Amino acid sequence: VSAAHRGGDDGFVRVRGEISGYRGPSASGHVYFGLKDLSAKIDAVIWKGVFGRMRTRPEEGLEVIATGKVSTFPGSSKYQL
């Protein structure tokens, strides 16, 4: 998490971390959690349509390499993947 890798000019990054605070799927069908390592944490979301196509389901404590675009949630100053 503390060292994100930019994949190219498409705006996507790859982040390695442990799933923490897994919440989902929510009423909207989206899945929310954090990705953390020893020194950093970033919030993450898996949209309903993507979650439905996943063969491996996220779970608390699972170490993953996530790919996505960094964005902000309106009304918050935090970044999310």
PDB file of C-alpha atoms in Angstrom:
ATOM      1  CA  VAL A   1       0.000   0.000   0.000  1.00  0.00           C
ATOM      2  CA  SER A   2       2.803   2.385   0.860  1.00  0.00           C
ATOM      3  CA  ALA A   3       4.296   1.829  -2.603  1.00  0.00           C
ATOM      4  CA  ALA A   4       1.704   1.910  -5.392  1.00  0.00           C
ATOM      5  CA  HIS A   5       2.869   0.997  -8.892  1.00  0.00           C
ATOM      6  CA  ARG A   6       1.550   2.927 -11.867  1.00  0.00           C
ATOM      7  CA  GLY A   7       0.797   0.577 -14.753  1.00  0.00           C
ATOM      8  CA  GLY A   8       1.010   3.074 -17.621  1.00  0.00           C
ATOM      9  CA  ASP A   9      -0.690   6.169 -18.965  1.00  0.00           C
ATOM     10  CA  ASP A  10      -4.202   4.758 -18.411  1.00  0.00           C
ATOM     11  CA  GLY A  11      -4.360   5.995 -14.797  1.00  0.00           C
ATOM     12  CA  PHE A  12      -4.476   2.521 -13.228  1.00  0.00           C
ATOM     13  CA  VAL A  13      -2.290   1.569 -10.261  1.00  0.00           C
ATOM     14  CA  ARG A  14      -1.486  -1.734  -8.559  1.00  0.00           C
ATOM     15  CA  VAL A  15      -1.446  -1.956  -4.785  1.00  0.00           C
ATOM     16  CA  ARG A  16      -0.406  -4.902  -2.620  1.00  0.00           C
ATOM     17  CA  GLY A  17      -1.971  -5.128   0.819  1.00  0.00           C
ATOM     18  CA  GLU A  18      -4.088  -7.014   3.307  1.00  0.00           C
ATOM     19  CA  ILE A  19      -7.884  -6.673   3.271  1.00  0.00           C
ATOM     20  CA  SER A  20      -9.013  -4.947   6.460  1.00  0.00           C
ATOM     21  CA  GLY A  21     -12.454  -3.892   7.685  1.00  0.00           C
ATOM     22  CA  TYR A  22     -14.257  -5.913   5.008  1.00  0.00           C
ATOM     23  CA  ARG A  23     -17.880  -4.744   4.637  1.00  0.00           C
ATOM     24  CA  GLY A  24     -19.967  -6.160   1.912  1.00  0.00           C
ATOM     25  CA  PRO A  25     -21.723  -6.610  -0.168  1.00  0.00           C
ATOM     26  CA  SER A  26     -23.744  -3.609   0.964  1.00  0.00           C
ATOM     27  CA  ALA A  27     -27.395  -2.948   0.093  1.00  0.00           C
ATOM     28  CA  SER A  28     -26.161  -1.359  -3.156  1.00  0.00           C
ATOM     29  CA  GLY A  29     -24.198  -4.522  -4.003  1.00  0.00           C
ATOM     30  CA  HIS A  30     -20.834  -2.749  -3.707  1.00  0.00           C
ATOM     31  CA  VAL A  31     -18.077  -4.083  -1.432  1.00  0.00           C
ATOM     32  CA  TYR A  32     -16.074  -1.766   0.860  1.00  0.00           C
ATOM     33  CA  PHE A  33     -12.824  -2.436   2.735  1.00  0.00           C
ATOM     34  CA  GLY A  34      -9.335  -1.112   3.338  1.00  0.00           C
ATOM     35  CA  LEU A  35      -6.017  -2.298   1.959  1.00  0.00           C
ATOM     36  CA  LYS A  36      -3.190  -2.017   4.473  1.00  0.00           C
ATOM     37  CA  ASP A  37       0.437  -2.870   5.016  1.00  0.00           C
ATOM     38  CA  LEU A  38       2.739  -2.123   7.939  1.00  0.00           C
ATOM     39  CA  SER A  39       2.858   1.625   7.283  1.00  0.00           C
ATOM     40  CA  ALA A  40      -0.177   2.701   5.253  1.00  0.00           C
ATOM     41  CA  LYS A  41      -3.853   2.089   4.459  1.00  0.00           C
ATOM     42  CA  ILE A  42      -6.131   3.093   1.581  1.00  0.00           C
ATOM     43  CA  ASP A  43      -9.906   2.648   1.329  1.00  0.00           C
ATOM     44  CA  ALA A  44     -11.117   0.462  -1.519  1.00  0.00           C
ATOM     45  CA  VAL A  45     -14.402  -0.362  -3.233  1.00  0.00           C
ATOM     46  CA  ILE A  46     -15.413  -3.126  -5.638  1.00  0.00           C
ATOM     47  CA  TRP A  47     -18.419  -2.078  -7.709  1.00  0.00           C
ATOM     48  CA  LYS A  48     -21.431  -4.398  -7.877  1.00  0.00           C
ATOM     49  CA  GLY A  49     -20.895  -5.399 -11.513  1.00  0.00           C
ATOM     50  CA  VAL A  50     -17.238  -6.282 -10.964  1.00  0.00           C
ATOM     51  CA  PHE A  51     -17.931  -8.122  -7.690  1.00  0.00           C
ATOM     52  CA  GLY A  52     -20.487 -10.350  -9.432  1.00  0.00           C
ATOM     53  CA  ARG A  53     -17.858 -11.493 -11.961  1.00  0.00           C
ATOM     54  CA  MET A  54     -15.092 -12.266  -9.454  1.00  0.00           C
ATOM     55  CA  ARG A  55     -14.057 -15.906  -9.132  1.00  0.00           C
ATOM     56  CA  THR A  56     -12.215 -15.343  -5.839  1.00  0.00           C
ATOM     57  CA  ARG A  57     -14.168 -13.432  -3.194  1.00  0.00           C
ATOM     58  CA  PRO A  58     -12.406 -10.984  -0.899  1.00  0.00           C
ATOM     59  CA  GLU A  59     -12.267 -11.779   2.807  1.00  0.00           C
ATOM     60  CA  GLU A  60     -10.802 -10.246   5.949  1.00  0.00           C
ATOM     61  CA  GLY A  61      -7.026 -10.760   6.231  1.00  0.00           C
ATOM     62  CA  LEU A  62      -6.507 -11.924   2.636  1.00  0.00           C
ATOM     63  CA  GLU A  63      -3.353 -10.491   1.043  1.00  0.00           C
ATOM     64  CA  VAL A  64      -4.100  -9.251  -2.481  1.00  0.00           C
ATOM     65  CA  ILE A  65      -2.705  -7.248  -5.358  1.00  0.00           C
ATOM     66  CA  ALA A  66      -5.464  -4.842  -6.382  1.00  0.00           C
ATOM     67  CA  THR A  67      -5.614  -2.900  -9.644  1.00  0.00           C
ATOM     68  CA  GLY A  68      -7.733   0.209 -10.017  1.00  0.00           C
ATOM     69  CA  LYS A  69      -7.914   3.959 -10.368  1.00  0.00           C
ATOM     70  CA  VAL A  70      -7.326   6.259  -7.423  1.00  0.00           C
ATOM     71  CA  SER A  71     -10.282   8.567  -6.834  1.00  0.00           C
ATOM     72  CA  THR A  72     -11.928  10.622  -4.122  1.00  0.00           C
ATOM     73  CA  PHE A  73     -15.402  10.169  -2.709  1.00  0.00           C
ATOM     74  CA  PRO A  74     -17.504  13.358  -2.861  1.00  0.00           C
ATOM     75  CA  GLY A  75     -17.759  15.025   0.548  1.00  0.00           C
ATOM     76  CA  SER A  76     -14.564  13.404   1.812  1.00  0.00           C
ATOM     77  CA  SER A  77     -10.918  14.341   1.490  1.00  0.00           C
ATOM     78  CA  LYS A  78      -9.744  10.721   1.493  1.00  0.00           C
ATOM     79  CA  TYR A  79      -8.489   8.805  -1.527  1.00  0.00           C
ATOM     80  CA  GLN A  80      -9.844   5.396  -2.485  1.00  0.00           C
ATOM     81  CA  LEU A  81      -8.871   2.709  -4.971  1.00  0.00           C
TER      82      LEU A  81
END
